mmCIF file of C-alpha atoms in Angstrom:
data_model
loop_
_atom_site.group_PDB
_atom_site.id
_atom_site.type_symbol
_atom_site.label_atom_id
_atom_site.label_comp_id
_atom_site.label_asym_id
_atom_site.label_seq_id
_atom_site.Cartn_x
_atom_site.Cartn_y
_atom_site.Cartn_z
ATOM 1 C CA UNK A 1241 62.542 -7.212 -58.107
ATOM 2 C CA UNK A 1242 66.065 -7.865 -57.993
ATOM 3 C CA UNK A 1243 67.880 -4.199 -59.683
ATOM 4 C CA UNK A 1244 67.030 -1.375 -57.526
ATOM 5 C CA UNK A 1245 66.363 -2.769 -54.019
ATOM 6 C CA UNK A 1246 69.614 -3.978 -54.027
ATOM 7 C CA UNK A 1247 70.807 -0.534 -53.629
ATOM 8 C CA UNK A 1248 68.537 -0.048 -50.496
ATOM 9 C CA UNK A 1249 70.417 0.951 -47.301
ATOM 10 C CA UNK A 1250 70.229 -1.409 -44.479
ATOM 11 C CA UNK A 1251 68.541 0.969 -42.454
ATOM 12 C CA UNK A 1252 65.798 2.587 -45.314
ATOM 13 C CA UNK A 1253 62.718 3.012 -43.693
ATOM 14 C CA UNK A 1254 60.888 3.998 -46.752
ATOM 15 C CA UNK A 1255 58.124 1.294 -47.564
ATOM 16 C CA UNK A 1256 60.109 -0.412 -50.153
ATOM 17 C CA UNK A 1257 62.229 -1.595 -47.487
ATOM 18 C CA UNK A 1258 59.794 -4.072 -46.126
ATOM 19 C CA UNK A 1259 60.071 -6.046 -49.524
ATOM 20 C CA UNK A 1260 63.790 -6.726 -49.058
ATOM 21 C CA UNK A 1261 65.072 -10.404 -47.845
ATOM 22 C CA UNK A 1262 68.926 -9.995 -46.487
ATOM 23 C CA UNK A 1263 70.073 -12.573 -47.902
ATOM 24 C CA UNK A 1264 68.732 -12.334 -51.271
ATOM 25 C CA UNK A 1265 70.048 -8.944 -51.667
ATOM 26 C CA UNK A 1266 73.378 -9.433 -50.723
ATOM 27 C CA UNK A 1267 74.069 -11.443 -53.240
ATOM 28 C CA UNK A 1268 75.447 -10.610 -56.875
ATOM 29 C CA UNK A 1269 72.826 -8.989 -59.017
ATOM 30 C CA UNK A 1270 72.830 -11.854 -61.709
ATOM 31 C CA UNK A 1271 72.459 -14.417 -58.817
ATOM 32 C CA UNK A 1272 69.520 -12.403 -57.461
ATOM 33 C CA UNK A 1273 68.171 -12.675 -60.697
ATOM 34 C CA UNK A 1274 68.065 -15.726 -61.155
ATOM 35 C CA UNK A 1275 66.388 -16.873 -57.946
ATOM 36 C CA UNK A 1276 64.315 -14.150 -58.172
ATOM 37 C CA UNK A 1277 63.131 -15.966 -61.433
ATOM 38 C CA UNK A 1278 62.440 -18.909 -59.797
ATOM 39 C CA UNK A 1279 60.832 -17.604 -56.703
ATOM 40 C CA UNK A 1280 57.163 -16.677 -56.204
ATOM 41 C CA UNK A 1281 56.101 -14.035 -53.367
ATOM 42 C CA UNK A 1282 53.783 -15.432 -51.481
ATOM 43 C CA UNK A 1283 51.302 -14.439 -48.185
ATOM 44 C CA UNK A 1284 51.195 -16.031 -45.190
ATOM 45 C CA UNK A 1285 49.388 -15.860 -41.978
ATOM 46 C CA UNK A 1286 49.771 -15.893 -38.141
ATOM 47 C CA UNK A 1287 49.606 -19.699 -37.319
ATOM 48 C CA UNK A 1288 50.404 -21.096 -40.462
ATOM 49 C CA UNK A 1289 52.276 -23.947 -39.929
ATOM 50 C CA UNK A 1290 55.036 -23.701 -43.069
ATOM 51 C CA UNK A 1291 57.084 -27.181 -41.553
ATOM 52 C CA UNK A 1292 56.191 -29.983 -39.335
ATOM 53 C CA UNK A 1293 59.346 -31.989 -38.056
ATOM 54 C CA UNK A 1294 59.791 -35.479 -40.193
ATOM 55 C CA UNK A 1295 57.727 -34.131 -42.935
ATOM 56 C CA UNK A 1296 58.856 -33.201 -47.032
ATOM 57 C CA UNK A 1297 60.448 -30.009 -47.908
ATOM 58 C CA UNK A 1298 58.777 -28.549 -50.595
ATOM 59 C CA UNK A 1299 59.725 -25.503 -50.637
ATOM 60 C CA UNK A 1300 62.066 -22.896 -49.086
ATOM 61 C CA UNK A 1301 61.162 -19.537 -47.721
ATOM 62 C CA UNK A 1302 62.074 -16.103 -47.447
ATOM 63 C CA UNK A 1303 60.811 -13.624 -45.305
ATOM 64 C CA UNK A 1304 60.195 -10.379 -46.551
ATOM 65 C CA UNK A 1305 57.793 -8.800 -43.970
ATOM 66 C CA UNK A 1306 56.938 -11.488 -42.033
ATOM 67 C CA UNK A 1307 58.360 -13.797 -39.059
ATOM 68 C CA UNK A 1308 58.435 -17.376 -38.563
ATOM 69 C CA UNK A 1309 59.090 -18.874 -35.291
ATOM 70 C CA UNK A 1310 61.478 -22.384 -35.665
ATOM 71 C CA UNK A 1311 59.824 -24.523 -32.579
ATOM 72 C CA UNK A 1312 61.581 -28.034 -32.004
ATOM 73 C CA UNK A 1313 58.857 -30.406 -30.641
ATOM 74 C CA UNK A 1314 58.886 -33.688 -28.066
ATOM 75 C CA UNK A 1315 55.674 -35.901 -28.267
ATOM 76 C CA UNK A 1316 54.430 -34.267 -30.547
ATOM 77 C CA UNK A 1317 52.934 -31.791 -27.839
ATOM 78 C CA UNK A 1318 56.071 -30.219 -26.197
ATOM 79 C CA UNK A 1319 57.913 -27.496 -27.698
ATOM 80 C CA UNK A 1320 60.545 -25.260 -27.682
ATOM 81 C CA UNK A 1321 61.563 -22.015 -30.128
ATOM 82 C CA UNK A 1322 65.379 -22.589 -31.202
ATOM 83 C CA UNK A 1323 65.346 -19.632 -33.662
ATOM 84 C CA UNK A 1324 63.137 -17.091 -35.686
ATOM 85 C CA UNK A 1325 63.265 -15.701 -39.048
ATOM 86 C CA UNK A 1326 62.295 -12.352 -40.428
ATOM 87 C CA UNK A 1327 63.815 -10.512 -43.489
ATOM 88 C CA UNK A 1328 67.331 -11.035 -42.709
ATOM 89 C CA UNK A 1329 67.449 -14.914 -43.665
ATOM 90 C CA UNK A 1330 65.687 -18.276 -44.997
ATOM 91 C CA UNK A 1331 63.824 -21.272 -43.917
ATOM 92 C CA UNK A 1332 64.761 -24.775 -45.970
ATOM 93 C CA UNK A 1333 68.379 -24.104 -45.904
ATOM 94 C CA UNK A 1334 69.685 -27.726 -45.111
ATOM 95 C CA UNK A 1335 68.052 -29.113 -48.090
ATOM 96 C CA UNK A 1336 70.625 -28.082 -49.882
ATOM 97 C CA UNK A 1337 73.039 -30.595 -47.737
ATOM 98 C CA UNK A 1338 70.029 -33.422 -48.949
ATOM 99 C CA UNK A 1339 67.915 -33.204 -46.409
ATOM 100 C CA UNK A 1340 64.796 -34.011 -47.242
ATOM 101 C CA UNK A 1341 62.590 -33.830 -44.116
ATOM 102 C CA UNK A 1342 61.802 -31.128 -41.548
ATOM 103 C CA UNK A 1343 63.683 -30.990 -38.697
ATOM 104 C CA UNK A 1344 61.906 -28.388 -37.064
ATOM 105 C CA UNK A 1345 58.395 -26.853 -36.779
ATOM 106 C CA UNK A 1346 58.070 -23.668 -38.844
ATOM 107 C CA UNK A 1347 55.218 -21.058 -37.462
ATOM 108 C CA UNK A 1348 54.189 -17.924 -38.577
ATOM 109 C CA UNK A 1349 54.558 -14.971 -35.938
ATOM 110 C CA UNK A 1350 53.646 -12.255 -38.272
ATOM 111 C CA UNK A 1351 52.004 -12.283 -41.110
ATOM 112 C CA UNK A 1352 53.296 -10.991 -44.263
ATOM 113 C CA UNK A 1353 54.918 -11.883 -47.706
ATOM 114 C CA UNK A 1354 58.065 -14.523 -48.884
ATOM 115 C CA UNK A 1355 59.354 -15.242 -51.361
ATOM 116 C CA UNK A 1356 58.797 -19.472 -51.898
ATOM 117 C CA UNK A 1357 61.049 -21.325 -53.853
ATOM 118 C CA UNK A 1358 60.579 -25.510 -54.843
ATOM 119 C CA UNK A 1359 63.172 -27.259 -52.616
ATOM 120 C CA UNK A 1360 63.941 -28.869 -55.765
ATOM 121 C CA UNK A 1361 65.103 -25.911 -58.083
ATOM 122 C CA UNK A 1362 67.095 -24.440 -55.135
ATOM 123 C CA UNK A 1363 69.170 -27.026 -54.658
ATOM 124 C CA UNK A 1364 70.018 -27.532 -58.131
ATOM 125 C CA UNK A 1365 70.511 -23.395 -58.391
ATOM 126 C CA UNK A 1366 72.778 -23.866 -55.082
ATOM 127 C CA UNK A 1367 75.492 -26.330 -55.905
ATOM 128 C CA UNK A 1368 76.460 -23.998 -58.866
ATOM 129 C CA UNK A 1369 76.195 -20.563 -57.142
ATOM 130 C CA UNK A 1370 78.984 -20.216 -55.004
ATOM 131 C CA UNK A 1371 78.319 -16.832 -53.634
ATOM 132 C CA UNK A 1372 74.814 -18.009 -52.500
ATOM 133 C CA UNK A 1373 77.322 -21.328 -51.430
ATOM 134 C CA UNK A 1374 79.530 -19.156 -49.149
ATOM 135 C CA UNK A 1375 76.263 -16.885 -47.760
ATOM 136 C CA UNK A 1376 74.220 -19.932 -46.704
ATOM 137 C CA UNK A 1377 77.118 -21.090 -44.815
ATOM 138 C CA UNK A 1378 77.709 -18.977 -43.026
ATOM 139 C CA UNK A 1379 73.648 -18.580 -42.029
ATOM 140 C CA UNK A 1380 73.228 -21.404 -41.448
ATOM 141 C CA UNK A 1381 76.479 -21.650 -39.164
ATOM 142 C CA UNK A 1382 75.081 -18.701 -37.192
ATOM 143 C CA UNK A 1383 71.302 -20.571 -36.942
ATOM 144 C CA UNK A 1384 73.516 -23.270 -34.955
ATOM 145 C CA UNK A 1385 75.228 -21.467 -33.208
ATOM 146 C CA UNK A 1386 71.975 -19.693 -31.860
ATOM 147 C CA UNK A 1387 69.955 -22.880 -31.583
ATOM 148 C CA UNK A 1388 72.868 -24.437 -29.158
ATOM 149 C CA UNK A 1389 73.245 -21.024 -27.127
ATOM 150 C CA UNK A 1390 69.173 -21.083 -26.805
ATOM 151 C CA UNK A 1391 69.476 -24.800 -25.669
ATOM 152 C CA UNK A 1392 71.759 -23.516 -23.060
ATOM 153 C CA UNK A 1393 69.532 -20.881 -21.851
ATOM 154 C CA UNK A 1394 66.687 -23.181 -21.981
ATOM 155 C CA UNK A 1395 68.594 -25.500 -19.368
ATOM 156 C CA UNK A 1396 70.041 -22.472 -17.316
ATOM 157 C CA UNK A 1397 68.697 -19.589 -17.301
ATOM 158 C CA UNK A 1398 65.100 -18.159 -15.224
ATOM 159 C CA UNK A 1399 62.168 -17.800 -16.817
ATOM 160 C CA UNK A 1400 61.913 -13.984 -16.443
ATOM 161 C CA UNK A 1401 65.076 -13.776 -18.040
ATOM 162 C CA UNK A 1402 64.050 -16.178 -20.819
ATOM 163 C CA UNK A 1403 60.763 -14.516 -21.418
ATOM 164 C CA UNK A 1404 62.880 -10.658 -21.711
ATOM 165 C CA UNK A 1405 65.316 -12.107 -23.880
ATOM 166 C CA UNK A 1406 62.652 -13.331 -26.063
ATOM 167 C CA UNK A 1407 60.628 -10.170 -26.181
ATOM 168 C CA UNK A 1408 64.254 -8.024 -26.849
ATOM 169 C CA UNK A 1409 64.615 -10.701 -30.058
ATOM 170 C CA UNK A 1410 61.079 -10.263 -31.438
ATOM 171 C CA UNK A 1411 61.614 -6.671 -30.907
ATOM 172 C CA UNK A 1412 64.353 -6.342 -33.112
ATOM 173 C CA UNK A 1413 62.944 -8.651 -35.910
ATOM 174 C CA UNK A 1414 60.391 -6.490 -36.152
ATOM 175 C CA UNK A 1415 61.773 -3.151 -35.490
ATOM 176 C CA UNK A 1416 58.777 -2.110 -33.215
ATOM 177 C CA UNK A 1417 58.525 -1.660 -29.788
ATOM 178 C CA UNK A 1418 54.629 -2.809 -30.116
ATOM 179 C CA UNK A 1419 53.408 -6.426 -30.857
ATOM 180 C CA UNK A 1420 51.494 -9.026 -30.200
ATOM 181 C CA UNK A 1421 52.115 -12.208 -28.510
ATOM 182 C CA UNK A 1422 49.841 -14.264 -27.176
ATOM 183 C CA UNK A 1423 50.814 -16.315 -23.278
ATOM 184 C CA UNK A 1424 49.847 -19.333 -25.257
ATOM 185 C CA UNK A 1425 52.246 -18.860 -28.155
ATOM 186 C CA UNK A 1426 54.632 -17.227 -25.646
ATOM 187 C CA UNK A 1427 54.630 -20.718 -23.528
ATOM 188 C CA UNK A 1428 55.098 -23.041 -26.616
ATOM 189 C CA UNK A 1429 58.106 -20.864 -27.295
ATOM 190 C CA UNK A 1430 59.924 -20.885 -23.690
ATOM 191 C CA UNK A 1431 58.726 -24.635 -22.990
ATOM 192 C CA UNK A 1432 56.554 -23.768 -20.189
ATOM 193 C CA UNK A 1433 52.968 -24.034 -19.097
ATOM 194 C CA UNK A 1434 51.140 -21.011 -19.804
ATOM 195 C CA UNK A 1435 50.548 -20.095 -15.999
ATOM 196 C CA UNK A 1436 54.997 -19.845 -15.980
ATOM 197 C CA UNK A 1437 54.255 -17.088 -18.594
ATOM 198 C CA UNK A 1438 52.018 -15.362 -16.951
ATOM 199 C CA UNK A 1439 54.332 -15.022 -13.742
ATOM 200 C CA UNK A 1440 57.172 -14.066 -15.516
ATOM 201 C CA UNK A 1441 55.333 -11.322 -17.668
ATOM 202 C CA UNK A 1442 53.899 -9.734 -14.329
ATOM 203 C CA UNK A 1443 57.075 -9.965 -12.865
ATOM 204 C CA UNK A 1444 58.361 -7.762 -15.890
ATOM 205 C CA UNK A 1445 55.189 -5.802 -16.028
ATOM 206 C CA UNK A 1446 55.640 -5.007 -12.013
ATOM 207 C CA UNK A 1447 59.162 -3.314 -12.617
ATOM 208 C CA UNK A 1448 57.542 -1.290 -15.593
ATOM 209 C CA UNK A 1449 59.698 -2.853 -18.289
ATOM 210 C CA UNK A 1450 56.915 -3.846 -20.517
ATOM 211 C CA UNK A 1451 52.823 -3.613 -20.450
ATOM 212 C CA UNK A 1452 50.925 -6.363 -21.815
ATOM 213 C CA UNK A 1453 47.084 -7.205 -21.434
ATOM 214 C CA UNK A 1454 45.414 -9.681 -23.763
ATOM 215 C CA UNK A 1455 48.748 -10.799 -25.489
ATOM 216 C CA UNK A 1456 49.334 -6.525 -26.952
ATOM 217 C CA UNK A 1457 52.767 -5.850 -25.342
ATOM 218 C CA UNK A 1458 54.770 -2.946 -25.127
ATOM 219 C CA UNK A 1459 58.093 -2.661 -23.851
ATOM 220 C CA UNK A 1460 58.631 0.669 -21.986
ATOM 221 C CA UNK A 1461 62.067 0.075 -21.203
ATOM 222 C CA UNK A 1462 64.573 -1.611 -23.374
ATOM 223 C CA UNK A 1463 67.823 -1.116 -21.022
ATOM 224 C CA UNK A 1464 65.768 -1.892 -18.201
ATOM 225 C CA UNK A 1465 64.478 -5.458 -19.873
ATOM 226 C CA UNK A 1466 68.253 -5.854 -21.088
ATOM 227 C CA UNK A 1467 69.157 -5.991 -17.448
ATOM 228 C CA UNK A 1468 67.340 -8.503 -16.759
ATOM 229 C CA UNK A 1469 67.727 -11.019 -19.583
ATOM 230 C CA UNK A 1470 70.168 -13.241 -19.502
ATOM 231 C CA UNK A 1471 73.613 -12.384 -21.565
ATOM 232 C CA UNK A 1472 72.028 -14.908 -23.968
ATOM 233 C CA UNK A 1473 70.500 -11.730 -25.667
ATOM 234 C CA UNK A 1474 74.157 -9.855 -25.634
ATOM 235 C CA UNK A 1475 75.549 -13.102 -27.707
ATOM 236 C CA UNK A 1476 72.378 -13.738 -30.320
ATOM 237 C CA UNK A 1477 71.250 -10.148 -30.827
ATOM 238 C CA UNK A 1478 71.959 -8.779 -34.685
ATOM 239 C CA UNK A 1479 75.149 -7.184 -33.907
ATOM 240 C CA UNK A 1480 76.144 -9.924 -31.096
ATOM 241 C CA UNK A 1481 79.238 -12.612 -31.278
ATOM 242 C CA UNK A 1482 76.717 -14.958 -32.849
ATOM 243 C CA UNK A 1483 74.391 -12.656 -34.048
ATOM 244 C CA UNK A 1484 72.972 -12.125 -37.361
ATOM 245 C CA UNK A 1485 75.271 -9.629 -38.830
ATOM 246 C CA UNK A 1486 77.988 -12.165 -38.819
ATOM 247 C CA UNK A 1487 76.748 -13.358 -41.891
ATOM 248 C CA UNK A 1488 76.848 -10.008 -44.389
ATOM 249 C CA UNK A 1489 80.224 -9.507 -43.375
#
């Protein structure tokens, strides 16, 4: 698993490339060995819950052609996405830092394969692998960074512009211009009531930026929905000042 995707470019779009985790590859090839020893790939599907806020780690993730959604919750009822998760990172990384329990909500968006690894093992493997030391650092560093920025916009920022920004993010995790979101998964994610959602995606659907009808969407125009998302996009895209890219430098 570990030998000759490593040598994969970033942008292969042969079908191996689905089957590579960023993170995992970017490390050493002994390193990658090793976790790949101790990891198991494993499916998951759309609407699996993976974390539920105050509740045990068992075991980290990483995506290799799926996406997780990272929803913080109020009440128990209320929620709010501060992050997602494809192939380019992890889910579990603070339990390396000794925490224990969930802080966040952790939802399949697409279904797909990870690698799972006991929360256990990994944090013994962790404090004496410094390359995978320096990588989740600056990962996790970047999650923050997001998280905060997406609180901002949260506060701040309209709805339409929330709702593009979104759709530009999933767009890029997945590398398709085609997906599908549902107004109900779409609301949990923005913090609104569904009938919010279905405003703003008319209002985006009216200036022929995207189509959507029973949660399929396509965006038509990408530099026409980057005009009207906030700049939160410009800072947490891939190649943005707190994007993802930041971290395989």
């Amino acid at each position: 698993m570990h030998t000759h995707h490593h040598h994969l470019a970033e942008d292969d779009r042969s079908p191996t490339r689905a089957l590579v985790n960023r993170l995992l590859s970017s490390l050493p090839e002994e390193e990658q060995g090793q976790l790949a020893r101790l990891g198991e790939i494993v499916k998951v599907d759309v609407g699996d819950v993976l974390y539920e806020p105050g509740q045990t780690v068992r075991h980290v993730y990483f995506p290799l052609d799926c996406l997780l959604s990272l929803l913080a919750v109020a009440e128990g009822r209320m929620t709010l996405e501060v992050g997602s998760v494809g192939r380019e990172g992890m889910i579990g990384a603070p339990v390396v830092l000794g925490h224990e329990l969930a802080q966040v909500r952790a939802v399949v968006q697409r279904a797909g394969r990870a690698v799972r690894i006991d929360a256990g093992e990994f944090r013994l493997v962790y404090a004496r692998m410094e390359p995978l030391q320096r990588l989740l650092h600056r990962y996790t560093d970047t999650l923050l960074a997001q998280a905060i920025q997406i609180a901002v916009c949260s506060r701040f920022h309209v709805l339409e512009a929330r709702l593009a920004r979104s759709l530009l993010i999933t767009r890029d995790r997945l590398q398709s211009d085609k997906f599908h979101l549902t107004h109900e998964f779409l609301a949990h994610a923005l913090g609104v009531r569904r009938v919010g959602v279905t405003k703003a995606a008319s209002a985006l659907q009216n200036q022929k930026l995207i189509s959507y009808s029973r949660g399929n969407i396509e965006i038509l125009d990408a530099a026409g929905l980057e005009a009207v998302s906030c700049r939160c996009y410009e800072l947490v895209k891939d190649e943005g000042l707190i994007g993802i890219s930041n971290v395989f430098v």
